[in-house]
Short mmCIF file of C-alpha atoms in Angstrom, two decimals:
data_model
loop_
_atom_site.label_atom_id
_atom_site.label_comp_id
_atom_site.label_asym_id
_atom_site.label_seq_id
_atom_site.Cartn_x
_atom_site.Cartn_y
_atom_site.Cartn_z
CA MET W 1 13.48 -26.41 27.65
CA ASN W 2 12.93 -23.07 25.77
CA ARG W 3 15.94 -21.70 27.47
CA ASN W 4 18.07 -24.39 26.07
CA ALA W 5 16.50 -24.08 22.71
CA ASP W 6 17.22 -20.37 22.80
CA LYS W 7 20.92 -21.10 23.60
CA ARG W 8 21.27 -23.63 20.78
CA ILE W 9 19.77 -21.10 18.31
CA ARG W 10 22.02 -18.15 19.53
CA LYS W 11 25.04 -20.63 19.16
CA ARG W 12 24.05 -21.31 15.62
CA TYR W 13 23.49 -17.68 14.86
CA LEU W 14 26.93 -16.94 16.28
CA ALA W 15 28.59 -19.77 14.13
CA GLY W 16 26.74 -18.60 11.15
CA SER W 17 27.90 -14.93 11.84
CA ILE W 18 31.58 -16.01 12.03
CA LEU W 19 31.24 -18.15 8.89
CA ILE W 20 29.65 -15.19 6.92
CA GLY W 21 32.08 -12.72 8.40
CA THR W 22 34.96 -14.81 7.21
CA GLY W 23 33.49 -15.17 3.78
CA THR W 24 32.91 -11.39 3.63
CA PHE W 25 36.55 -10.51 4.30
CA ALA W 26 37.64 -13.08 1.83
CA LEU W 27 35.47 -11.42 -0.73
CA LEU W 28 36.93 -8.11 0.12
CA GLY W 29 40.35 -9.46 -0.16
CA LEU W 30 39.60 -10.76 -3.53
CA GLY W 31 38.40 -7.28 -4.64
CA GLU W 32 34.57 -7.91 -4.67
CA PRO W 33 33.34 -5.21 -2.15
CA PHE W 34 29.87 -4.97 -3.63
CA LEU W 35 29.36 -8.65 -3.36
CA ALA W 36 30.59 -8.55 0.10
CA VAL W 37 28.21 -5.85 1.21
CA ALA W 38 25.25 -7.80 -0.50
CA VAL W 39 26.24 -11.17 1.26
CA LEU W 40 26.56 -9.56 4.67
CA THR W 41 23.22 -7.51 4.09
CA THR W 42 21.19 -10.56 2.95
CA PHE W 43 22.57 -12.64 5.94
CA ALA W 44 21.56 -9.94 8.42
CA ALA W 45 18.19 -9.55 6.95
CA VAL W 46 17.38 -13.27 6.81
CA ALA W 47 18.64 -13.70 10.42
CA SER W 48 16.37 -10.81 11.47
CA MET W 49 13.41 -12.22 9.66
CA LEU W 50 13.98 -15.66 11.12
CA THR W 51 14.35 -14.22 14.64
CA ARG W 52 11.19 -12.20 14.64
CA PRO W 53 8.18 -12.87 12.15
CA ALA W 54 7.01 -9.32 12.16
CA VAL W 55 10.32 -8.30 10.48
CA ALA W 56 9.65 -10.96 7.72
CA GLY W 57 6.18 -9.55 7.37
CA ALA W 58 7.51 -5.95 7.17
CA VAL W 59 9.92 -6.99 4.54
CA LEU W 60 7.37 -8.87 2.50
CA ALA W 61 4.91 -5.90 2.88
CA ALA W 62 7.57 -3.41 1.98
CA THR W 63 8.87 -5.22 -1.20
CA SER W 64 5.26 -5.90 -2.26
CA VAL W 65 4.18 -2.24 -2.01
CA ALA W 66 7.61 -1.11 -3.73
CA ASN W 67 7.05 -3.62 -6.50
CA ALA W 68 10.56 -4.85 -5.96
CA ALA W 69 10.04 -8.42 -7.45
CA SER W 70 9.14 -6.92 -10.79
CA VAL W 71 11.95 -4.43 -10.78
CA LEU W 72 14.59 -7.00 -9.82
CA THR W 73 13.25 -9.37 -12.70
CA GLU W 74 13.04 -6.62 -15.30
CA PHE W 75 16.33 -4.87 -14.65
CA TYR W 76 18.61 -7.65 -13.36
CA GLY W 77 17.01 -10.95 -14.40
CA ILE W 78 16.55 -12.04 -10.88
CA PRO W 79 13.51 -14.38 -10.43
CA SER W 80 10.67 -13.22 -8.26
CA ILE W 81 11.70 -12.76 -4.52
CA THR W 82 8.07 -12.85 -3.51
CA GLU W 83 7.66 -16.40 -3.15
CA PRO W 84 10.98 -16.91 -1.17
CA LEU W 85 10.06 -14.10 1.13
CA MET W 86 6.65 -15.67 1.72
CA ALA W 87 8.26 -18.94 2.48
CA LEU W 88 10.79 -17.37 4.87
CA ALA W 89 7.93 -15.51 6.64
CA VAL W 90 6.06 -18.99 7.02
CA LEU W 91 9.35 -20.50 8.43
CA SER W 92 9.80 -17.68 10.77
CA ILE W 93 6.24 -18.06 12.19
CA ALA W 94 6.86 -21.81 12.50
CA ILE W 95 10.07 -21.24 14.55
CA SER W 96 8.57 -18.61 16.62
CA SER W 97 5.49 -20.93 17.55
CA ILE W 98 7.83 -23.76 18.32
CA ARG W 99 10.12 -21.44 20.59
CA SER W 100 7.28 -19.74 22.36
CA ALA W 101 4.63 -22.42 22.40
CA ILE W 102 2.12 -19.97 21.23
CA SER W 103 -0.28 -20.71 18.13
CA VAL W 104 -0.16 -18.67 15.10
CA GLN W 105 -2.30 -15.52 15.08
CA LEU W 106 -4.65 -16.35 12.04
CA PRO W 107 -6.68 -13.65 10.30
CA GLN W 108 -10.26 -13.66 11.66
CA PRO W 109 -12.40 -16.26 9.96
CA ALA W 110 -15.09 -13.59 8.73
CA LEU W 111 -12.17 -11.82 6.73
CA VAL W 112 -11.06 -15.21 5.20
CA LEU W 113 -14.63 -16.00 4.33
CA ALA W 114 -15.26 -12.70 2.66
CA LEU W 115 -12.06 -12.73 0.85
CA GLY W 116 -12.86 -16.32 -0.32
CA GLY W 117 -16.35 -15.13 -1.55
CA TYR W 118 -14.68 -12.31 -3.47
CA VAL W 119 -12.21 -14.62 -5.12
CA ALA W 120 -15.13 -17.14 -5.84
CA VAL W 121 -17.13 -14.55 -7.75
CA GLN W 122 -14.01 -13.88 -9.99
CA LEU W 123 -13.40 -17.64 -10.44
CA ALA W 124 -17.06 -18.21 -11.55
CA SER W 125 -16.81 -15.17 -13.89
CA ILE W 126 -14.42 -17.10 -16.20
CA PHE W 127 -17.19 -19.22 -17.28
CA TRP W 128 -19.26 -16.24 -18.89
CA ALA W 129 -16.45 -13.78 -19.64
CA ASP W 130 -16.03 -13.14 -23.32
CA ASP W 131 -12.25 -13.45 -22.60
CA PRO W 132 -11.62 -16.23 -20.15
CA VAL W 133 -8.06 -16.00 -20.35
CA ALA W 134 -8.17 -12.42 -19.06
CA ALA W 135 -10.50 -13.40 -16.43
CA THR W 136 -8.17 -16.31 -15.42
CA GLY W 137 -5.07 -13.86 -15.30
CA VAL W 138 -6.93 -11.26 -13.12
CA THR W 139 -8.20 -14.05 -10.79
CA VAL W 140 -4.81 -15.55 -10.27
CA GLY W 141 -3.38 -12.10 -9.63
CA THR W 142 -6.06 -11.48 -6.98
CA ILE W 143 -5.41 -14.87 -5.25
CA ARG W 144 -1.67 -14.09 -5.27
CA ASP W 145 -2.15 -10.61 -3.73
CA ILE W 146 -4.54 -11.93 -1.13
CA LEU W 147 -2.25 -14.70 -0.05
CA ILE W 148 0.59 -12.16 0.45
CA ALA W 149 -1.61 -10.05 2.58
CA LEU W 150 -2.77 -12.93 4.79
CA VAL W 151 0.99 -14.08 5.12
CA VAL W 152 1.69 -10.53 6.32
CA VAL W 153 -1.15 -10.65 8.80
CA ALA W 154 0.07 -14.21 10.28
CA THR W 155 3.44 -12.68 11.21
CA ILE W 156 1.52 -10.13 13.53
CA GLY W 157 1.29 -11.29 17.05
CA SER W 158 1.12 -7.95 19.02
CA VAL W 159 0.56 -4.14 18.56
CA GLY W 160 4.35 -3.68 18.36
CA ASP W 161 4.51 -6.37 15.52
CA LEU W 162 1.81 -4.48 13.72
CA LEU W 163 3.76 -1.11 14.01
CA VAL W 164 6.79 -2.82 12.57
CA VAL W 165 4.74 -3.83 9.52
CA ILE W 166 3.33 -0.41 9.21
CA GLY W 167 6.69 1.22 9.54
CA GLY W 168 8.00 -1.07 6.91
CA ILE W 169 5.39 0.12 4.42
CA ALA W 170 5.99 3.76 5.20
CA SER W 171 9.74 3.43 4.86
CA ALA W 172 9.46 1.76 1.56
CA GLY W 173 7.15 4.58 0.17
CA VAL W 174 9.43 7.30 1.66
CA PHE W 175 12.57 5.86 0.18
CA LEU W 176 11.01 5.52 -3.28
CA ALA W 177 9.89 9.08 -2.87
CA ALA W 178 13.28 10.27 -1.86
CA LEU W 179 14.84 8.80 -4.94
CA SER W 180 12.36 10.46 -7.23
CA VAL W 181 12.59 13.89 -5.52
CA HIS W 182 16.31 13.71 -5.67
CA GLN W 183 15.95 12.80 -9.29
CA ALA W 184 13.69 15.86 -10.01
CA ILE W 185 15.86 18.35 -8.15
CA THR W 186 19.12 17.28 -9.90
CA GLY W 187 17.60 16.61 -13.17
CA SER W 188 19.17 13.10 -13.42
CA TYR W 189 16.35 11.59 -15.43
CA SER W 190 18.85 9.48 -17.51
CA SER W 191 19.49 7.20 -14.43
CA PRO W 192 16.57 5.06 -13.25
CA TYR W 193 18.31 4.36 -9.96
CA GLY W 194 18.34 0.70 -10.31
CA GLY W 195 14.73 0.82 -11.65
CA PHE W 196 13.23 2.34 -8.62
CA ALA W 197 13.17 5.82 -9.95
CA VAL W 198 11.93 5.68 -13.57
CA ALA W 199 10.68 8.79 -15.16
CA THR W 200 9.13 9.54 -18.51
CA ILE W 201 8.22 12.60 -20.71
CA GLU W 202 4.32 12.80 -20.88
CA GLN W 203 1.74 15.21 -21.45
CA ILE W 204 1.25 17.62 -18.51
CA VAL W 205 -1.35 20.17 -19.68
CA GLY W 206 -2.22 21.36 -23.20
CA GLU W 207 0.77 21.09 -25.31
CA VAL W 208 3.16 21.12 -22.61
CA ASP W 209 5.26 17.87 -21.93
CA ASP W 210 7.47 17.20 -19.04
CA TRP W 211 9.17 14.47 -16.93
CA ARG W 212 6.74 12.51 -14.61
CA ALA W 213 8.17 10.19 -12.01
CA SER W 214 6.60 6.64 -12.03
CA GLY W 215 9.18 5.04 -9.67
CA PRO W 216 9.18 1.32 -9.91
CA PHE W 217 5.86 1.33 -11.75
CA ASP W 218 4.76 1.68 -15.37
CA ASP W 219 2.29 4.49 -14.39
CA PRO W 220 2.93 7.68 -12.39
CA ASN W 221 -0.61 7.51 -10.90
CA PHE W 222 0.06 4.02 -9.39
CA PHE W 223 3.33 5.37 -8.09
CA ALA W 224 1.52 8.43 -6.48
CA GLN W 225 -0.98 6.00 -4.83
CA VAL W 226 1.74 4.26 -2.88
CA LEU W 227 3.34 7.54 -1.91
CA VAL W 228 -0.13 8.75 -0.59
CA VAL W 229 -0.03 5.59 1.77
CA ALA W 230 3.41 6.50 2.82
CA PHE W 231 2.45 9.98 3.34
CA SER W 232 -0.57 9.05 5.46
CA LEU W 233 1.34 6.67 7.76
CA SER W 234 4.13 9.31 8.17
CA LEU W 235 1.82 12.05 8.95
CA VAL W 236 -0.14 10.15 11.56
CA CYS W 237 3.23 9.28 13.16
CA ALA W 238 4.23 12.97 13.17
CA VAL W 239 0.87 13.95 14.67
CA PHE W 240 -0.06 11.36 17.14
CA SER W 241 3.08 9.64 18.29
CA GLN W 242 4.24 10.14 21.84
CA SER W 243 7.90 9.95 20.84
CA ARG W 244 9.72 13.01 19.78
CA ARG W 245 12.02 10.97 17.60
CA ALA W 246 9.08 9.27 15.76
CA ARG W 247 7.39 12.61 15.34
CA MET W 248 10.39 14.08 13.61
CA SER W 249 10.84 11.07 11.54
CA GLY W 250 7.14 11.11 10.61
CA LEU W 251 7.41 14.67 9.63
CA ALA W 252 10.38 14.15 7.35
CA GLY W 253 8.73 11.12 5.79
CA ALA W 254 5.43 13.26 5.12
CA VAL W 255 7.53 16.05 3.64
CA VAL W 256 9.42 13.80 1.27
CA SER W 257 6.52 11.52 0.20
CA GLY W 258 4.38 14.67 -0.30
CA PHE W 259 6.77 16.17 -2.61
CA GLY W 260 7.01 12.67 -4.28
CA VAL W 261 3.34 13.00 -5.21
CA VAL W 262 4.09 16.38 -6.78
CA VAL W 263 6.73 15.10 -9.10
CA THR W 264 4.25 12.50 -10.37
CA PHE W 265 1.80 15.21 -11.54
CA SER W 266 -0.88 12.88 -10.46
CA ARG W 267 -4.05 14.83 -9.88
CA GLY W 268 -5.85 11.94 -8.12
CA GLY W 269 -2.87 11.79 -5.73
CA THR W 270 -2.91 15.47 -5.20
CA LEU W 271 -6.63 15.23 -4.14
CA ALA W 272 -5.83 12.21 -2.06
CA LEU W 273 -3.15 14.34 -0.05
CA LEU W 274 -5.77 16.80 0.59
CA ALA W 275 -8.28 14.15 1.74
CA VAL W 276 -5.61 12.60 4.02
CA CYS W 277 -4.87 16.14 5.59
CA VAL W 278 -8.59 16.71 6.29
CA CYS W 279 -8.82 13.19 7.83
CA VAL W 280 -5.91 14.04 10.21
CA VAL W 281 -7.44 17.24 11.23
CA ALA W 282 -10.84 15.57 11.98
CA LEU W 283 -9.02 12.99 14.22
CA ARG W 284 -6.77 15.37 15.96
CA ARG W 285 -9.19 18.38 16.36
CA PRO W 286 -6.37 20.96 16.77
CA ARG W 287 -6.69 24.30 18.36
CA PRO W 288 -7.90 27.14 15.83
CA ILE W 289 -4.55 28.72 15.91
CA TRP W 290 -2.85 25.51 14.69
CA THR W 291 -5.49 25.13 12.11
CA MET W 292 -4.99 28.51 10.66
CA ALA W 293 -1.27 27.88 10.82
CA ALA W 294 -1.63 24.60 8.75
CA ILE W 295 -3.82 26.40 6.18
CA ALA W 296 -1.06 29.14 5.76
CA ILE W 297 1.49 26.53 5.27
CA VAL W 298 -0.54 24.67 2.71
CA LEU W 299 -1.34 28.00 0.75
CA VAL W 300 2.36 29.05 0.75
CA SER W 301 3.31 25.55 -0.23
CA ALA W 302 0.68 25.68 -3.05
CA ALA W 303 2.15 29.05 -4.42
CA ALA W 304 5.42 27.44 -4.45
CA LEU W 305 4.48 24.51 -6.79
CA PRO W 306 5.55 24.41 -10.33
CA SER W 307 3.26 26.45 -12.68
CA ASP W 308 2.85 23.30 -14.90
CA PHE W 309 1.67 21.26 -11.84
CA THR W 310 -1.01 23.82 -10.80
CA SER W 311 -2.14 24.21 -14.31
CA ARG W 312 -2.68 20.48 -14.65
CA VAL W 313 -4.65 20.35 -11.49
CA THR W 314 -7.02 23.19 -12.37
CA GLN W 315 -7.49 21.84 -15.86
CA SER W 316 -9.19 18.83 -14.32
CA THR W 317 -12.44 20.75 -13.95
CA ALA W 318 -12.42 22.58 -17.31
CA GLY W 319 -15.18 22.06 -19.52
CA LEU W 320 -17.58 20.46 -16.92
CA PRO W 321 -20.31 19.20 -17.05
CA LEU W 322 -18.90 16.02 -18.38
CA VAL W 323 -21.69 15.24 -20.77
CA GLY W 324 -24.14 17.61 -22.34
CA GLY W 325 -24.11 21.38 -22.72
CA ASP W 326 -22.13 23.22 -25.31
CA GLN W 327 -18.68 23.56 -23.55
CA PRO W 328 -16.58 20.28 -24.26
CA ILE W 329 -14.18 18.78 -21.83
CA ALA W 330 -10.76 20.57 -22.55
CA ASP W 331 -8.45 18.05 -21.19
CA SER W 332 -8.26 14.76 -23.28
CA ALA W 333 -7.25 12.79 -20.00
CA VAL W 334 -10.26 13.92 -18.04
CA ARG W 335 -12.42 13.42 -21.18
CA GLY W 336 -11.26 9.77 -21.36
CA ARG W 337 -11.55 9.09 -17.68
CA ALA W 338 -15.23 10.47 -17.84
CA SER W 339 -15.94 8.12 -20.78
CA GLU W 340 -14.45 5.20 -18.97
CA GLY W 341 -16.50 5.78 -15.77
CA ILE W 342 -19.75 6.11 -17.83
CA VAL W 343 -19.04 2.95 -19.84
CA GLY W 344 -18.32 0.95 -16.70
CA LEU W 345 -21.74 2.00 -15.15
CA GLN W 346 -23.38 1.06 -18.44
CA MET W 347 -21.95 -2.29 -18.26
CA PHE W 348 -23.06 -2.69 -14.71
CA VAL W 349 -26.61 -1.65 -15.87
CA ASP W 350 -26.51 -4.34 -18.63
CA HIS W 351 -25.06 -7.09 -16.40
CA PRO W 352 -26.15 -6.06 -12.87
CA LEU W 353 -25.84 -9.56 -10.95
CA VAL W 354 -22.41 -11.06 -12.32
CA GLY W 355 -20.88 -8.28 -14.56
CA VAL W 356 -19.06 -8.92 -17.77
CA GLY W 357 -16.22 -11.14 -16.16
CA ALA W 358 -13.19 -10.44 -14.36
CA GLY W 359 -10.49 -8.50 -16.48
CA ASN W 360 -13.13 -8.04 -19.25
CA TYR W 361 -13.87 -4.51 -19.04
CA ALA W 362 -11.27 -3.50 -21.50
CA VAL W 363 -12.42 -6.13 -23.82
CA ASN W 364 -15.97 -4.56 -23.89
CA TYR W 365 -15.01 -0.97 -23.70
CA GLN W 366 -14.99 0.00 -27.35
CA ASP W 367 -18.47 -1.52 -27.98
CA TYR W 368 -19.80 0.96 -25.40
CA SER W 369 -17.39 3.94 -26.12
CA ARG W 370 -18.36 4.16 -29.89
CA GLU W 371 -21.97 4.53 -28.89
CA LEU W 372 -21.14 7.17 -26.06
CA GLY W 373 -18.89 9.17 -28.45
CA LEU W 374 -17.05 10.86 -25.71
CA ASP W 375 -13.75 9.35 -26.15
CA PRO W 376 -12.08 9.37 -29.68
CA ARG W 377 -9.42 6.77 -28.75
CA ARG W 378 -9.97 3.56 -30.52
CA GLN W 379 -7.90 1.06 -28.27
CA ASP W 380 -9.03 -1.05 -25.42
CA ARG W 381 -9.14 1.03 -22.00
CA LYS W 382 -9.17 0.21 -18.28
CA SER W 383 -11.94 1.73 -16.05
CA HIS W 384 -9.45 3.79 -13.89
CA ASN W 385 -11.93 3.31 -10.97
CA VAL W 386 -11.67 0.41 -8.76
CA TYR W 387 -15.21 0.64 -7.56
CA VAL W 388 -16.63 0.97 -11.10
CA GLU W 389 -14.25 -1.95 -12.10
CA ILE W 390 -15.67 -4.25 -9.58
CA ALA W 391 -19.27 -3.30 -10.35
CA SER W 392 -18.88 -3.75 -14.12
CA GLU W 393 -16.75 -7.01 -14.13
CA THR W 394 -18.37 -8.77 -11.01
CA GLY W 395 -21.81 -7.06 -10.65
CA LEU W 396 -23.64 -7.27 -7.53
CA LEU W 397 -21.98 -10.35 -6.15
CA GLY W 398 -18.61 -8.97 -6.39
CA LEU W 399 -19.81 -5.58 -4.82
CA SER W 400 -21.41 -7.35 -1.92
CA ALA W 401 -18.24 -9.45 -1.16
CA PHE W 402 -16.05 -6.36 -1.53
CA ALA W 403 -18.50 -4.47 0.88
CA ALA W 404 -18.34 -7.20 3.38
CA ILE W 405 -14.46 -7.11 3.32
CA THR W 406 -14.75 -3.46 3.87
CA ALA W 407 -17.30 -3.63 6.69
CA ILE W 408 -15.09 -6.06 8.53
CA ALA W 409 -11.99 -3.79 8.15
CA VAL W 410 -14.18 -0.80 9.36
CA GLN W 411 -15.39 -2.61 12.38
CA SER W 412 -11.92 -3.64 13.34
CA LEU W 413 -10.63 -0.11 13.11
CA ARG W 414 -13.57 1.19 15.28
CA THR W 415 -12.87 -1.40 17.98
CA ALA W 416 -9.11 -0.46 17.96
CA SER W 417 -9.68 3.37 17.88
CA ARG W 418 -11.55 2.93 21.21
CA SER W 419 -8.72 1.01 22.79
CA LEU W 420 -6.99 2.04 26.10
CA GLY W 421 -3.75 1.30 24.63
CA GLU W 422 -1.93 4.18 23.07
CA ARG W 423 -0.05 2.23 20.52
CA THR W 424 -3.26 0.38 19.42
CA ARG W 425 -4.94 3.75 18.71
CA LEU W 426 -1.92 5.06 16.94
CA SER W 427 -2.08 1.91 14.62
CA ALA W 428 -5.71 2.33 14.08
CA ARG W 429 -5.31 6.01 13.08
CA SER W 430 -2.49 5.16 10.81
CA LEU W 431 -4.72 2.54 8.94
CA ILE W 432 -7.83 4.73 9.00
CA VAL W 433 -5.83 7.71 7.42
CA GLY W 434 -3.99 5.49 4.98
CA GLY W 435 -7.26 3.77 3.99
CA ALA W 436 -8.83 7.17 3.30
CA GLY W 437 -6.04 8.04 1.08
CA LEU W 438 -6.34 4.60 -0.77
CA ALA W 439 -10.07 5.17 -1.04
CA VAL W 440 -9.66 8.46 -2.71
CA THR W 441 -6.86 7.11 -5.19
CA SER W 442 -9.08 4.24 -6.02
CA ILE W 443 -11.52 6.54 -7.51
CA PHE W 444 -9.03 7.30 -10.37
CA LEU W 445 -7.20 4.03 -10.68
CA HIS W 446 -8.24 0.41 -11.79
CA ALA W 447 -7.01 -2.53 -9.74
CA ASP W 448 -4.01 -3.47 -11.91
CA PHE W 449 -1.77 -3.07 -8.86
CA ALA W 450 -4.14 -3.93 -5.92
CA ARG W 451 -1.60 -5.50 -3.68
CA THR W 452 -1.14 -2.26 -1.60
CA LEU W 453 -5.03 -2.21 -1.08
CA TRP W 454 -5.20 -5.80 -0.05
CA ILE W 455 -2.47 -5.58 2.47
CA MET W 456 -3.82 -2.39 4.06
CA VAL W 457 -7.41 -3.92 4.27
CA ALA W 458 -5.96 -7.13 5.85
CA LEU W 459 -4.01 -5.09 8.36
CA SER W 460 -7.03 -3.01 9.14
CA ALA W 461 -9.09 -5.99 9.70
CA THR W 462 -6.58 -7.37 12.19
CA VAL W 463 -5.83 -4.42 14.44
CA GLY W 464 -9.05 -4.76 16.16
CA THR W 465 -8.33 -8.40 17.25
CA LEU W 466 -4.87 -7.84 18.64
CA GLU W 467 -6.26 -7.07 22.28
CA ARG W 468 -7.65 -10.59 22.25
CA ALA W 469 -4.35 -12.21 21.03
CA PRO W 470 -1.99 -13.90 23.53
CA VAL W 471 0.82 -11.96 25.13
CA ALA W 472 3.62 -11.37 22.51
CA ARG W 473 6.23 -13.72 21.50
CA PHE W 474 9.39 -11.67 22.18
CA ASP W 475 10.53 -10.98 25.74
CA LEU W 476 10.67 -7.42 27.11
CA THR W 477 9.34 -5.54 24.08
CA ASP W 478 6.34 -7.61 23.71
CA GLU W 479 5.66 -7.59 27.52
CA VAL W 480 5.34 -3.69 27.09
CA ASP W 481 3.09 -4.17 24.04
CA GLY W 482 0.84 -6.45 26.10
CA ALA W 483 0.88 -4.10 29.04
CA ASP W 484 -0.36 -1.31 26.75
CA GLU W 485 -3.50 -3.19 25.77
CA LEU W 486 -4.53 -4.00 29.39
CA SER W 487 -8.22 -3.10 30.40
CA SER W 488 -8.69 -0.66 33.26
CA GLY W 489 -9.71 -3.52 35.53
CA GLU W 490 -6.52 -5.44 34.65
CA ARG W 491 -4.45 -2.38 35.42
CA ALA W 492 -6.00 -2.08 38.71
CA ARG W 493 -5.12 -5.70 39.49
CA VAL W 494 -1.50 -5.32 38.23
CA SER W 495 -1.13 -2.15 40.47
CA THR W 496 -2.24 -3.91 43.54
#
């Protein structure tokens, strides 16, 4: 029965390919080469996504992380592609389930319950927030981001599927980094490269202004956060993969995304890169000679960095301590971040249980900032710290829900890191290191673009459950994935 269904599907794909091919040649004949390429590429992508759900999940995750929907809407007037991609992923899951008679691999109930609790706290905060409209907007955004993450997880039926999704996220980040690095090297700042390599002149240090890459985002620091994730996933591939080709690809991706962080001039991103390297060393435990060689490479690379970049990084600590003493904080950005952090903690102390309401930190900032007297700016400000933002806006209830989500993800990663399957351990290490990079950048950024965070959390909470999942959906490759996850007893039975 399944064989006949597969034959029918292959015939339909063949007929569709002939039809699209004919149309493509017709467009070429009419002098529309770009449209022809777009049609052919779109058909190939849709066919791949319908054939394998993990491809649909990878495309959805990659476009979400790359903020592609916003770029296409802003620069080309194209409606959001996120919802159609989600629908395509759900359709692919349904087709796969019918073909293979395997139920959909849903996220674990504990994760869904914890995510629901976090959303419920934000929803409830609408009733006590000073600005209910802002609270509603933030809550709707959170629900949308979490739904995207859950759809991505639902496309994953094996460790191989998970690696496809992880690879999609890493590839998106490396692609964006390559555009911005090329832009910086060639000085072609007049071109935004289709909206995916935007750069603006901003203050670097003191009176020095220069170009800062913000990629497809409005803020260079959010761009740096995405590049840190790409750097993490690529570096783990370069260090831990068993395939030489994968190691070389991972090394190239790590180098490109690392330089991408440099051209953003993000201090938080730079600190996150160092944290990621330390995390990889802790997991790998290399020989002393390799550790010394790595330190030498880092020192040489640091010496080769632009002087404006190193001055900006060292300026971060100028004038500490932050409050008190006779020496003021020299850098205005650092002074502002210090004020924002202290104000957030004061909000939490004043509203410890439920906070001031989702999205209402900015609404209340000036009331606290004037009394503190550290930040001379007189406009509403964001917290620039995810943890402070959660505490100040949703209180202990929101912190508890977020802690539960994190605990589920950590436990799943611990389970996967002890697996006998090499690919499962590789996936776990990728998500551990990527999570470490996200955790560090979240100290310096608020949750205006939390989609990457929710996708990574959902993947982390899923990797530990894949060993209990049914054998994968797709023929030979999935059989290999399933074999990788056999326990020692099962291996012995198979060998006999």
